[in-house]
Amino acid sequence: MRGSYFVAICGAFVSHAAIAQTTMSPARPHGEAPQDARDASGQSLGDIIVTASRRSDTVRKTPIAVSAYAGQKLEAAQTKSLNDLVGPSPNIQIGNSYNSSNITIRGIGNQQINAGQDSGVAIHADGAYIGQPSLTLATFLDLARVEILRGPQGTLFGRNATGGVINVVPNEPTAETHYGVDLTAGVDPALFQLSGFINGSLNESGTLSGRVAAQQSYNRGYTRNLLPNGPNRLDDAKNQSVRGQIKWKPSDMFDARLLVEYANDDSNGPASFLEGTPDPTIPLPSILIGQSRGDVGKREVFANINYRKVHSFNTNLTLNWALGGGNLKALLSYADSKLVNVSDGDGTAAEDTYASFTNKARQTYDELIYTSDNSKPFTYLLGANYFRERLEQAIEVPIAEAPLGGGVVLNDITVFGGAVPLITTSYAAFGRAQYAFTPDFKLFAGLRYTHDKKSIVQYNNFINGGTLQSSSSSWNRLTYEIGTSYAFSQTLDGYLKYSTGFKGGGYSAGTLAPSFRPETNANYEAGLKGNFFNRALQANLAVFYMKYDDLQVNQIVGVSSSVTNAAKATVYGAELETSLRLNDALRIEWSAAYLNATFDEFRTADSSRPNSCDPGTGVGTVPCSLDLSGNALPQSPKYTSSLGGYYDVPLASGKVTLGARYDWKSRVYFTEFNLPISSQKAVGKLNLFLNYESEDGRFTGSLFAKNVTNEQVKGNVIVVSSIIGSLALGQYQPGRQLGMSFGYHF
């Protein structure tokens, strides 16, 4: 059935291109929104203005595989964080981690645990690259839209975008008076969220405007702790955020905007369930034998200790000048964050081990971009940026009982600890040009030079009785793209491009190992984006083929998390997003993806299974190793699909929308070893909505049920080293949530 849908959509593309009358689109004045994007808050795919190409244009006219979600649509679907967008967005996955979120796009990301490594998915908030996005993605506050760019974005977004980019774009101040409040309450478990904003002019002339938004969220927690000495609930939420902005626009030629934001999370953190060991022949540590493991189905766990505290502050100054028919933009950004995460390390009543992570980071990000007049046949942009981050990290893993070579038992030791000052500096210069040979046929190309440097002072009191080591490394790389786009008609556009990506090298802090190498990739991609049948059907299709060299893979080696350069990997697949309006009342949305992401060459050891190896390895002092060629990359399900239906019922005072969405994905592995214990079998989630909107749009209300069947879905499984018991610890996504919301916007 899935294949027939795919063929039908592709047939619609081809047949429409063949019979459509090709008409040249008239040029529009500089800065004016495209005609088919007049309603930026619309539900359809092509109606949202995005800045994925560093210019404002519609999704259809942007030669990038991008999913875009307007703020109004996020609110209607009860989308509270990036995790809620995983279902309807093709080829994006998010896994829990101790001190960060493991975000992958098309199978590429990286589970950041130790300092010294970066994610392969770049996060940008209000235009600024965020090195430590702990809270940026936790809650969505007063957003204009969210953009998810798939594939390497090395030219326009630079370092650490081998997998893709996520742009979080807040609403900006305007001179018009607006305000609003939204209240959400729920049960199973108890839920409460209050958010609001106020916007308007700060002077009589309207040249100075401001906007303030704030949000308070509370969720009692999906998991109950059965131990009285620990927190009562886990997988909970207790966070606050506030954002203030001032915008000064003395003329059409210049504007300046200052943003200040603070966010806080004071929750009990995620629960860790003991799944067992990765091999039936590996017994549990003696202290855990006979201990109860909790019950995932009932969401009951044993946790002696668990808490999570995150504080973040950031401020951005954005300046725009109209210059030479184009626009010059300057961004000055500063961010400060602190994260403390303590998790029970065994999921039982025994006081065996726990993991403590403390991250303190300060960053500056500055960028200057000039974009030329978009109405000319030849357009270009030139840019430069600078990033500097100071990160201090302390990790402690006390162990009550752990076997160490020779049968020695260590009692109450800290296997890894100490602050780790890590300085990252990066600067880049880039440019992109496009020439329209006709209004329909365009060629584009871009080039970027990036210089990265990391300096680290690391400490591990487990190695040689405690050692301080200072190291520094730097890397340079050129990334580029070249491609073409063609408008087959006024409603169908296609593109073909070749692009490269670069993720800098780094250090696995605490391992005292030499730096690991940068990760690079090359991507061949083709796409079709169109509106069909008088805009009743909108569909975006992308196919891609990527080759990776020195792919960075996070592993547990010895007592620490470490990054290894896997030799080579190949990733290819297809992504489809559709929106079909059958009549004025009924709309159907379907997205689907196929992903084949495998290692071409990768031989490594599994520290949780020290005796598992291929024949002929493990001789003498050579570690036991496994050939992982052909294994799937972590967090890369082969098939994903999301099907939603929405039916509008008109009322005298407005309309009611009945909605349902089912999100499904095939089996996903969480480690490169592709073991059953560290995977999530194929599973789907059903979400139901009943939304009300008044005729003037001021009043909204909703009844919702998320994950109706209460599926218990693993978000991640971490398998620790044999030194601390080869334990497989699973963390789970939210269970069922029932609730209602009310909103008033003026």
XYZ file of C-alpha atoms in Angstrom:
746
model
C 0.000 0.000 0.000
C 2.854 2.393 0.874
C 4.454 1.726 -2.494
C 1.231 2.470 -4.391
C 0.866 5.794 -2.594
C 4.432 6.672 -3.526
C 3.896 5.795 -7.177
C 0.658 7.794 -7.274
C 2.321 10.913 -5.917
C 5.275 10.619 -8.268
C 2.840 10.122 -11.147
C 1.060 13.317 -10.160
C 4.390 15.164 -10.350
C 5.233 13.853 -13.818
C 1.792 14.180 -15.385
C 1.320 17.683 -14.044
C 4.714 18.766 -15.363
C 3.834 17.373 -18.794
C 0.466 19.057 -19.238
C 1.038 22.326 -17.330
C 1.383 25.469 -19.367
C 4.731 27.094 -18.670
C 4.312 30.756 -17.834
C 7.091 33.063 -16.760
C 6.599 34.427 -13.279
C 6.751 38.204 -13.165
C 9.515 39.719 -11.093
C 8.378 41.150 -7.783
C 9.626 44.253 -5.991
C 12.562 43.729 -3.638
C 11.425 42.516 -0.230
C 7.856 41.712 -1.254
C 6.581 38.288 -0.214
C 5.817 35.793 -2.992
C 2.166 35.694 -4.031
C 1.559 32.110 -2.920
C 2.861 32.934 0.564
C 0.419 35.666 1.562
C -0.881 33.584 4.467
C 2.290 32.656 6.316
C 0.337 30.883 9.006
C -1.362 28.518 6.579
C -1.449 24.772 7.057
C -0.161 23.801 3.632
C 3.425 22.898 2.845
C 4.308 25.616 0.353
C 2.695 28.575 2.071
C 5.348 29.210 4.718
C 8.121 31.736 4.208
C 11.493 30.279 5.247
C 15.066 31.540 5.466
C 16.723 28.165 4.825
C 18.737 29.724 1.969
C 19.511 32.823 4.090
C 16.867 34.673 2.072
C 13.129 34.892 2.582
C 11.282 32.639 0.157
C 8.627 29.940 0.105
C 9.369 26.299 0.818
C 8.611 25.495 -2.829
C 11.135 28.006 -4.183
C 13.906 26.923 -1.780
C 16.213 24.236 -3.303
C 16.651 22.443 0.026
C 14.809 19.513 1.596
C 13.142 21.525 4.350
C 10.159 20.980 6.638
C 8.666 24.197 7.963
C 6.056 24.667 10.664
C 4.345 27.997 11.306
C 3.694 29.011 14.892
C -0.091 28.782 14.490
C 0.159 25.188 13.281
C 2.482 24.279 16.165
C -0.070 25.562 18.665
C -2.996 23.779 17.016
C -1.155 20.434 17.133
C -0.112 20.904 20.781
C 3.534 20.947 19.674
C 5.408 21.956 22.813
C 8.978 20.978 21.891
C 11.086 19.620 19.066
C 10.316 16.077 20.242
C 6.717 16.604 19.072
C 7.940 17.258 15.506
C 9.776 13.952 15.159
C 6.629 12.097 14.062
C 5.495 14.232 11.106
C 9.023 15.224 9.956
C 10.806 12.774 7.623
C 14.138 11.309 8.716
C 14.625 13.139 12.016
C 15.094 11.310 15.318
C 15.723 12.552 18.860
C 17.119 10.349 21.611
C 17.560 11.124 25.287
C 21.027 11.454 26.754
C 22.456 12.282 30.146
C 23.401 15.857 29.386
C 22.051 16.572 25.896
C 19.612 15.500 23.209
C 20.882 13.154 20.520
C 19.397 14.677 17.366
C 19.941 12.875 14.069
C 18.826 13.807 10.565
C 19.145 11.129 7.887
C 21.002 9.012 10.465
C 23.643 11.668 11.122
C 24.135 13.385 14.471
C 26.133 12.317 17.491
C 25.325 11.575 21.079
C 27.166 14.327 22.915
C 28.282 13.116 26.336
C 31.897 14.111 26.874
C 33.088 17.624 26.200
C 35.165 17.969 23.067
C 32.679 16.607 20.548
C 29.941 18.340 18.582
C 26.623 17.323 17.113
C 26.255 16.783 13.380
C 22.990 18.742 13.434
C 23.480 22.486 13.900
C 20.915 24.355 16.025
C 20.279 28.027 15.240
C 18.001 30.148 17.445
C 17.128 33.654 16.229
C 19.950 33.296 13.705
C 22.655 32.412 16.229
C 24.446 29.058 16.312
C 23.932 27.429 19.720
C 26.741 25.158 20.891
C 24.873 23.879 23.980
C 21.163 23.780 23.057
C 20.000 22.175 26.333
C 16.948 24.398 26.738
C 16.556 25.869 23.267
C 14.653 22.796 22.140
C 13.018 21.932 25.468
C 10.077 24.294 25.009
C 8.732 26.335 22.104
C 8.021 29.884 23.288
C 6.215 32.412 21.032
C 7.614 31.135 17.744
C 7.068 32.380 14.211
C 8.187 29.041 12.768
C 10.560 26.098 13.011
C 12.600 24.977 10.009
C 14.219 21.548 9.688
C 16.835 21.442 6.899
C 17.906 17.946 5.869
C 21.273 17.075 4.382
C 24.666 18.833 4.679
C 24.409 22.618 4.863
C 28.147 23.272 4.854
C 28.054 26.373 2.653
C 25.388 28.524 4.253
C 25.480 27.232 7.839
C 29.013 25.892 8.111
C 30.490 23.659 10.760
C 28.605 20.827 12.429
C 25.830 20.696 9.833
C 26.734 17.407 8.115
C 23.315 16.009 9.012
C 21.319 19.203 8.707
C 20.158 22.338 10.508
C 17.270 23.250 12.791
C 16.246 26.918 12.768
C 14.097 28.163 15.629
C 12.641 31.563 14.676
C 10.837 33.668 17.327
C 8.124 36.222 16.626
C 9.563 39.727 16.337
C 8.123 42.983 17.746
C 5.769 45.031 15.570
C 4.149 48.446 16.007
C 0.631 46.977 16.170
C -0.815 46.172 19.578
C -1.196 42.438 20.148
C -1.392 40.279 23.223
C -2.371 36.751 24.021
C -2.540 34.080 26.670
C -2.675 30.278 26.388
C -3.502 27.850 29.175
C -3.092 24.067 28.947
C -4.080 21.553 31.610
C -4.045 17.781 31.542
C -4.103 14.490 33.380
C -2.367 11.121 33.135
C -0.067 12.612 34.446
C -0.995 16.068 35.745
C -0.016 18.802 33.304
C -0.124 22.589 33.509
C 1.275 25.183 31.129
C 0.686 28.918 31.032
C 2.151 31.147 28.350
C 1.502 34.669 27.181
C 2.877 37.584 25.216
C 2.322 41.300 24.745
C 3.461 43.286 21.714
C 3.166 46.884 20.566
C 4.615 50.293 19.962
C 6.716 51.974 22.658
C 6.447 55.509 21.248
C 3.899 57.603 19.372
C 5.666 57.410 16.020
C 5.780 53.603 16.080
C 9.498 53.530 15.341
C 10.162 51.754 18.643
C 8.318 48.542 19.446
C 8.621 45.786 22.006
C 7.519 42.238 22.673
C 7.608 40.177 25.877
C 6.728 36.491 26.081
C 6.818 34.143 29.060
C 5.969 30.542 29.778
C 5.626 28.262 32.800
C 5.393 24.480 32.305
C 4.745 21.693 34.769
C 4.275 17.972 34.232
C 4.078 15.695 37.240
C 6.075 12.976 35.485
C 5.278 9.877 33.452
C 7.301 7.519 35.684
C 6.723 6.751 39.367
C 9.717 6.063 41.608
C 9.168 3.106 43.954
C 11.925 4.180 46.360
C 10.904 6.600 49.135
C 14.378 8.118 49.454
C 14.448 9.328 45.837
C 12.262 11.743 43.854
C 8.575 10.803 43.717
C 8.272 11.153 39.909
C 10.655 11.066 36.937
C 10.307 12.029 33.270
C 8.675 15.207 34.531
C 8.847 18.887 33.584
C 9.229 22.027 35.630
C 10.591 24.870 33.552
C 10.176 28.574 33.005
C 11.276 30.837 30.193
C 10.950 34.530 29.403
C 11.988 36.528 26.351
C 12.047 40.268 25.875
C 12.692 42.148 22.637
C 12.983 45.781 21.579
C 13.034 46.804 17.933
C 13.960 50.243 16.614
C 13.061 51.050 13.007
C 13.628 54.754 12.318
C 13.234 54.242 8.560
C 12.784 51.621 5.872
C 16.572 51.666 5.460
C 17.583 50.487 8.949
C 16.350 48.555 11.962
C 17.911 47.195 15.137
C 16.516 44.506 17.426
C 17.713 43.425 20.864
C 16.621 40.068 22.272
C 17.202 38.882 25.846
C 16.065 35.428 26.962
C 16.297 33.358 30.143
C 15.199 29.757 30.663
C 15.278 27.465 33.666
C 14.623 23.745 34.196
C 14.379 22.311 37.711
C 13.027 18.796 37.165
C 13.830 15.295 38.387
C 15.144 14.218 34.999
C 14.663 11.067 32.910
C 14.201 7.606 34.411
C 16.648 4.818 33.545
C 15.265 1.275 33.296
C 17.600 -1.707 33.607
C 17.094 -3.720 30.419
C 19.745 -6.340 31.253
C 23.132 -7.001 29.659
C 23.961 -7.096 25.932
C 24.827 -10.802 26.055
C 22.918 -13.496 28.016
C 26.260 -14.986 29.069
C 27.231 -11.772 30.850
C 25.809 -11.828 34.390
C 24.676 -8.793 36.312
C 27.031 -7.487 38.999
C 26.497 -9.458 42.217
C 25.053 -6.439 44.009
C 22.208 -6.315 41.442
C 21.349 -10.007 41.335
C 17.849 -10.538 42.710
C 17.000 -6.829 42.651
C 13.705 -5.711 41.084
C 14.090 -3.753 37.849
C 10.853 -1.837 37.832
C 8.083 -2.131 35.253
C 8.185 -0.215 31.977
C 4.521 -0.989 31.213
C 3.435 0.567 34.490
C 6.155 3.262 34.239
C 7.525 2.339 37.648
C 11.242 2.463 38.380
C 13.764 2.330 41.221
C 15.925 5.436 41.545
C 17.976 6.300 44.613
C 18.912 9.665 43.150
C 17.821 11.654 40.104
C 17.622 15.352 39.275
C 18.216 17.819 36.458
C 18.883 21.547 36.739
C 19.507 23.752 33.719
C 19.871 27.523 33.509
C 20.482 29.389 30.265
C 20.748 33.040 29.292
C 21.276 34.498 25.859
C 21.121 37.893 24.210
C 21.224 38.806 20.527
C 21.635 42.166 18.815
C 20.514 42.100 15.175
C 21.137 45.071 12.834
C 19.793 45.394 9.278
C 20.709 48.023 6.689
C 19.231 48.427 3.197
C 22.362 48.878 1.129
C 22.908 48.961 -2.620
C 19.555 47.410 -3.385
C 20.332 44.553 -0.986
C 20.556 44.059 2.763
C 23.429 43.963 5.221
C 22.772 42.040 8.446
C 24.975 42.014 11.530
C 24.383 39.660 14.457
C 26.120 39.855 17.839
C 25.225 37.058 20.237
C 26.212 35.888 23.725
C 24.978 32.809 25.595
C 25.646 31.382 29.055
C 24.384 28.035 30.330
C 24.820 25.613 33.223
C 23.547 22.046 33.355
C 23.647 19.605 36.264
C 22.232 16.146 35.597
C 22.408 13.293 38.113
C 20.931 9.906 37.138
C 20.632 6.611 38.940
C 22.988 4.279 37.106
C 21.476 0.836 37.645
C 17.654 1.152 37.757
C 17.329 -0.954 40.924
C 16.998 -0.384 44.669
C 20.697 -1.181 45.123
C 23.043 1.737 45.639
C 25.484 0.531 43.045
C 26.263 3.501 40.846
C 25.022 6.804 39.493
C 26.214 9.262 36.858
C 26.731 12.970 37.523
C 27.274 15.500 34.745
C 28.009 19.194 35.155
C 28.412 21.440 32.102
C 29.161 25.176 32.221
C 29.417 26.979 28.911
C 29.864 30.514 27.647
C 29.774 31.371 23.981
C 29.905 34.305 21.618
C 28.705 34.155 18.026
C 29.078 37.037 15.581
C 28.003 37.062 11.949
C 27.906 39.521 9.062
C 25.928 38.746 5.880
C 25.207 40.825 2.787
C 22.427 39.673 0.436
C 22.051 41.358 -2.930
C 18.878 42.589 -4.622
C 16.695 39.514 -5.043
C 14.869 40.910 -8.098
C 17.985 40.843 -10.303
C 18.939 37.900 -12.544
C 22.273 37.630 -10.725
C 21.998 37.423 -6.948
C 24.612 36.664 -4.334
C 25.359 36.708 -0.658
C 28.630 37.159 1.187
C 29.196 36.396 4.842
C 31.637 35.819 7.670
C 31.206 34.610 11.236
C 33.116 33.933 14.442
C 32.335 31.479 17.236
C 34.062 31.026 20.588
C 32.985 28.757 23.426
C 34.472 27.990 26.820
C 33.106 24.753 28.230
C 33.840 23.244 31.618
C 32.650 19.728 32.322
C 32.828 17.413 35.313
C 31.661 13.799 35.153
C 31.553 11.493 38.153
C 30.546 7.813 38.225
C 30.912 6.399 41.751
C 30.838 2.590 41.753
C 30.035 0.466 44.784
C 31.170 -2.766 43.119
C 32.878 -3.255 39.800
C 35.267 -5.942 38.534
C 38.484 -4.651 37.045
C 41.054 -6.766 35.212
C 42.373 -9.575 37.428
C 39.249 -9.708 39.566
C 40.120 -6.636 41.640
C 37.102 -4.970 43.243
C 37.093 -1.220 43.644
C 34.877 0.282 46.347
C 33.410 3.794 46.311
C 35.695 5.244 43.698
C 35.126 8.019 41.203
C 36.170 6.656 37.841
C 36.171 9.996 36.071
C 36.050 13.459 37.472
C 37.431 16.958 37.423
C 36.592 20.150 35.551
C 37.593 20.171 31.902
C 38.209 23.595 30.381
C 37.678 23.282 26.647
C 38.086 26.293 24.364
C 36.591 26.117 20.884
C 37.226 28.883 18.379
C 35.979 28.906 14.818
C 35.777 31.465 12.034
C 34.497 31.199 8.500
C 33.999 33.171 5.293
C 31.420 32.125 2.738
C 29.577 33.144 -0.382
C 26.796 31.917 -2.606
C 25.722 33.135 -6.056
C 22.792 32.402 -8.332
C 22.160 33.358 -11.931
C 18.740 33.173 -13.599
C 19.269 32.433 -17.301
C 15.503 32.697 -17.605
C 12.906 33.361 -14.909
C 12.512 29.573 -14.711
C 16.062 28.211 -15.075
C 18.710 29.062 -12.464
C 22.207 27.922 -11.564
C 23.656 28.376 -8.070
C 26.967 27.691 -6.375
C 28.514 28.381 -2.995
C 31.876 28.127 -1.234
C 32.894 28.305 2.419
C 36.237 28.271 4.252
C 36.156 27.175 7.899
C 38.919 27.172 10.491
C 38.353 25.315 13.769
C 40.581 25.069 16.820
C 40.083 23.236 20.104
C 42.266 23.526 23.183
C 41.687 21.317 26.207
C 43.030 20.661 29.681
C 41.669 17.272 30.704
C 41.868 15.157 33.816
C 41.003 11.558 34.669
C 41.718 10.232 38.152
C 41.186 6.678 36.957
C 44.163 6.683 34.605
C 47.629 6.536 36.148
C 46.273 7.718 39.483
C 45.143 11.031 38.030
C 46.718 12.891 35.139
C 46.496 16.430 33.815
C 47.001 16.821 30.091
C 46.919 19.871 27.838
C 46.283 19.512 24.119
C 45.430 21.682 21.139
C 44.510 20.926 17.539
C 43.128 22.843 14.575
C 41.460 21.944 11.298
C 40.715 23.807 8.043
C 38.241 22.839 5.391
C 36.594 24.113 2.192
C 32.951 23.116 1.704
C 30.908 23.917 -1.359
C 27.725 23.283 -3.298
C 26.649 23.558 -6.917
C 23.238 23.018 -8.389
C 20.390 24.075 -10.589
C 16.699 24.756 -10.128
C 13.962 24.811 -12.734
C 10.332 25.960 -12.616
C 8.457 23.494 -14.815
C 5.352 25.626 -14.415
C 3.896 28.220 -12.083
C 3.114 25.433 -9.613
C 5.971 22.916 -9.986
C 9.648 23.462 -9.164
C 12.587 21.066 -9.171
C 16.235 21.182 -8.153
C 19.387 19.125 -8.511
C 22.515 19.761 -6.453
C 25.798 18.460 -5.082
C 26.887 19.684 -1.642
C 29.522 18.906 0.971
C 29.640 19.157 4.749
C 32.249 19.382 7.486
C 32.201 18.654 11.199
C 35.367 19.615 13.038
C 37.523 17.199 14.956
C 37.832 17.290 18.715
C 38.669 15.472 21.904
C 36.958 12.860 24.039
C 37.475 14.724 27.299
C 38.723 12.585 30.144
C 40.095 9.785 27.977
C 43.475 11.522 27.549
C 43.382 10.228 23.973
C 44.688 12.200 20.980
C 42.213 14.298 19.036
C 39.865 12.580 16.628
C 39.622 13.647 13.003
C 36.988 15.830 11.309
C 33.958 14.245 9.659
C 33.200 15.067 6.027
C 30.430 14.106 3.628
C 29.232 14.674 0.092
C 25.572 14.661 -0.917
C 23.842 14.226 -4.281
C 20.229 15.368 -4.074
C 17.250 15.964 -6.344
C 13.874 17.333 -5.406
C 10.433 18.231 -6.764
C 8.043 20.629 -5.017
C 4.640 21.469 -6.371
C 1.001 22.413 -6.045
C -1.488 20.403 -8.065
C -5.195 20.303 -8.897
C -5.762 24.006 -8.234
C -3.643 23.827 -5.068
C -5.706 20.982 -3.619
C -2.552 18.858 -3.410
C 0.849 20.058 -2.278
C 3.752 17.629 -2.351
C 7.500 17.792 -1.796
C 9.767 14.919 -2.827
C 13.530 14.589 -2.247
C 15.916 11.751 -3.083
C 19.528 11.737 -1.903
C 22.776 9.773 -1.867
C 25.541 10.628 0.635
C 29.063 9.321 1.227
C 30.837 9.855 4.557
C 34.521 9.758 5.428
C 35.811 9.551 9.017
C 32.261 9.450 10.373
C 32.399 10.242 14.095
C 30.761 7.569 16.288
C 30.289 7.866 20.040
C 31.271 4.777 22.032
C 31.658 3.697 25.635
C 35.328 2.736 25.937
C 36.682 1.691 29.301
C 35.173 4.040 31.861
C 34.509 6.973 29.551
C 32.528 7.968 26.521
C 34.786 8.256 23.507
C 34.507 9.315 19.860
C 35.847 6.997 17.167
C 36.279 7.820 13.490
C 34.392 5.098 11.635
C 36.128 4.667 8.297
C 33.298 5.132 5.802
C 29.508 5.135 5.561
C 26.864 5.425 2.847
C 23.453 6.993 3.355
C 20.715 7.157 0.731
C 16.960 7.405 0.667
C 13.840 9.363 -0.220
C 11.498 11.747 1.613
C 7.946 12.739 0.783
C 5.637 15.326 2.353
C 2.092 15.854 1.092
C -0.990 17.827 2.019
C -4.257 17.029 0.226
C -7.462 19.034 0.650
C -10.266 16.823 -0.644
C -12.908 19.512 -0.100
C -13.441 22.639 1.958
C -13.787 20.565 5.132
C -11.373 17.609 4.833
C -7.567 17.751 4.709
C -5.148 14.806 4.721
C -1.416 15.086 5.404
C 1.017 12.265 4.749
C 4.781 12.184 5.089
C 7.014 9.176 4.584
C 10.705 8.400 4.317
C 12.999 5.580 3.296
C 16.526 5.610 4.740
C 19.404 3.222 4.157
C 22.269 4.339 6.411
C 25.038 1.767 6.877
C 28.724 1.531 7.671
C 30.911 0.646 4.678
C 34.026 0.014 6.742
C 34.179 -0.013 10.528
C 36.097 -2.344 12.830
C 35.992 -1.667 16.552
C 35.757 -3.286 19.969
C 32.690 -3.443 22.209
C 33.741 -2.592 25.749
C 30.491 -3.998 27.126
C 31.303 -7.385 25.538
C 35.100 -7.678 25.885
C 35.124 -11.328 24.782
C 33.054 -10.807 21.636
C 35.214 -10.605 18.571
C 35.685 -11.920 15.074
C 37.957 -14.931 14.507
C 41.600 -13.965 14.280
C 41.313 -10.827 16.423
C 42.203 -10.330 20.045
C 45.650 -11.893 19.702
C 48.231 -10.818 22.274
C 47.717 -7.208 23.283
C 45.525 -6.397 20.265
C 41.972 -5.650 21.481
C 39.139 -7.918 20.482
C 37.364 -6.290 17.525
C 34.210 -6.698 15.484
C 33.570 -5.970 11.816
C 30.514 -3.682 11.688
C 30.399 -3.275 7.915
C 26.771 -3.306 6.824
C 25.412 -2.387 10.258
C 22.859 0.418 10.431
C 23.947 3.772 11.824
C 22.472 4.577 15.242
C 19.112 6.374 15.201
C 18.380 5.581 11.552
C 15.100 3.655 11.107
C 14.705 2.375 7.558
C 11.050 3.405 7.209
C 9.022 6.187 8.801
C 5.515 7.375 8.034
C 3.025 9.873 9.420
C -0.633 10.042 8.327
C -3.019 12.713 9.583
C -6.609 13.609 8.804
C -8.373 16.872 9.742
C -12.074 17.683 9.292
C -13.506 21.199 9.753
C -17.023 21.632 11.052
C -18.333 25.200 10.578
C -20.211 26.836 13.447
C -22.009 30.134 13.717
C -19.222 31.447 15.956
C -16.276 29.851 14.169
C -15.199 26.288 13.394
C -14.321 23.009 15.079
C -11.573 20.795 13.645
C -11.462 17.073 14.326
C -7.966 15.706 13.868
C -6.054 12.441 14.129
C -2.410 11.642 13.322
C -0.602 8.304 13.413
C 3.212 8.319 13.455
C 5.057 5.072 12.739
C 8.679 4.027 12.394
C 10.473 0.728 11.819
C 13.084 -0.734 14.161
C 15.780 1.683 15.271
C 19.139 0.825 16.832
C 20.786 3.064 19.417
C 24.369 1.807 19.066
C 26.552 0.843 16.158
C 26.553 -2.829 17.266
C 22.867 -3.261 16.292
C 22.004 -5.449 19.290
C 18.355 -6.250 20.062
C 18.669 -5.006 23.639
C 19.773 -1.571 22.431
C 16.984 -1.083 19.914
C 13.323 -0.125 19.655
C 11.094 -2.398 17.607
C 8.707 -0.978 15.018
C 6.080 1.102 16.765
C 3.428 3.740 16.112
C 1.730 6.474 18.118
C -1.795 7.842 17.686
C -2.666 11.451 18.545
C -6.224 12.857 18.576
C -7.345 16.502 18.579
C -10.574 18.470 18.746
C -9.802 22.155 18.148
C -12.048 25.220 18.200
C -11.285 28.594 16.617
C -13.627 31.591 16.720
C -14.570 33.394 13.529
C -12.238 36.314 14.278
C -9.426 33.974 15.380
C -9.204 35.452 18.858
C -10.511 32.496 20.847
C -9.073 29.003 20.538
C -9.684 25.831 22.483
C -8.606 22.222 22.245
C -9.186 18.760 23.648
C -6.301 16.401 22.927
C -5.023 12.895 23.572
C -1.367 12.261 22.712
C -0.050 8.697 22.408
C -3.592 7.406 22.900
C -2.635 3.737 23.214
C 0.096 4.560 25.760
C 2.924 2.986 23.760
C 6.168 2.754 25.734
C 8.813 3.782 23.212
C 12.520 3.827 23.938
C 14.215 7.136 23.312
C 17.678 5.729 23.910
C 19.528 2.767 25.393
C 22.998 3.343 26.845
C 25.158 0.229 27.291
C 27.991 0.846 29.747
C 31.417 -0.752 29.880
C 32.080 -4.174 31.424
C 34.092 -2.340 34.078
C 30.826 -1.114 35.557
C 28.753 -4.172 34.806
C 27.810 -4.060 31.081
C 24.431 -2.643 32.041
C 21.931 -1.659 29.348
C 19.922 1.323 30.595
C 16.833 2.399 28.671
C 15.166 5.798 28.713
C 11.618 6.146 27.387
C 9.592 8.767 25.559
C 6.434 10.261 27.136
C 3.446 7.965 27.618
C -0.194 8.921 27.152
C -1.213 12.529 27.842
C -4.804 13.794 27.997
C -5.576 17.481 28.228
C -7.340 20.618 27.146
C -6.223 24.115 26.275
C -7.703 27.588 25.959
C -6.268 30.630 24.248
C -7.159 34.265 23.659
C -5.195 36.386 21.187
C -5.868 39.997 20.268
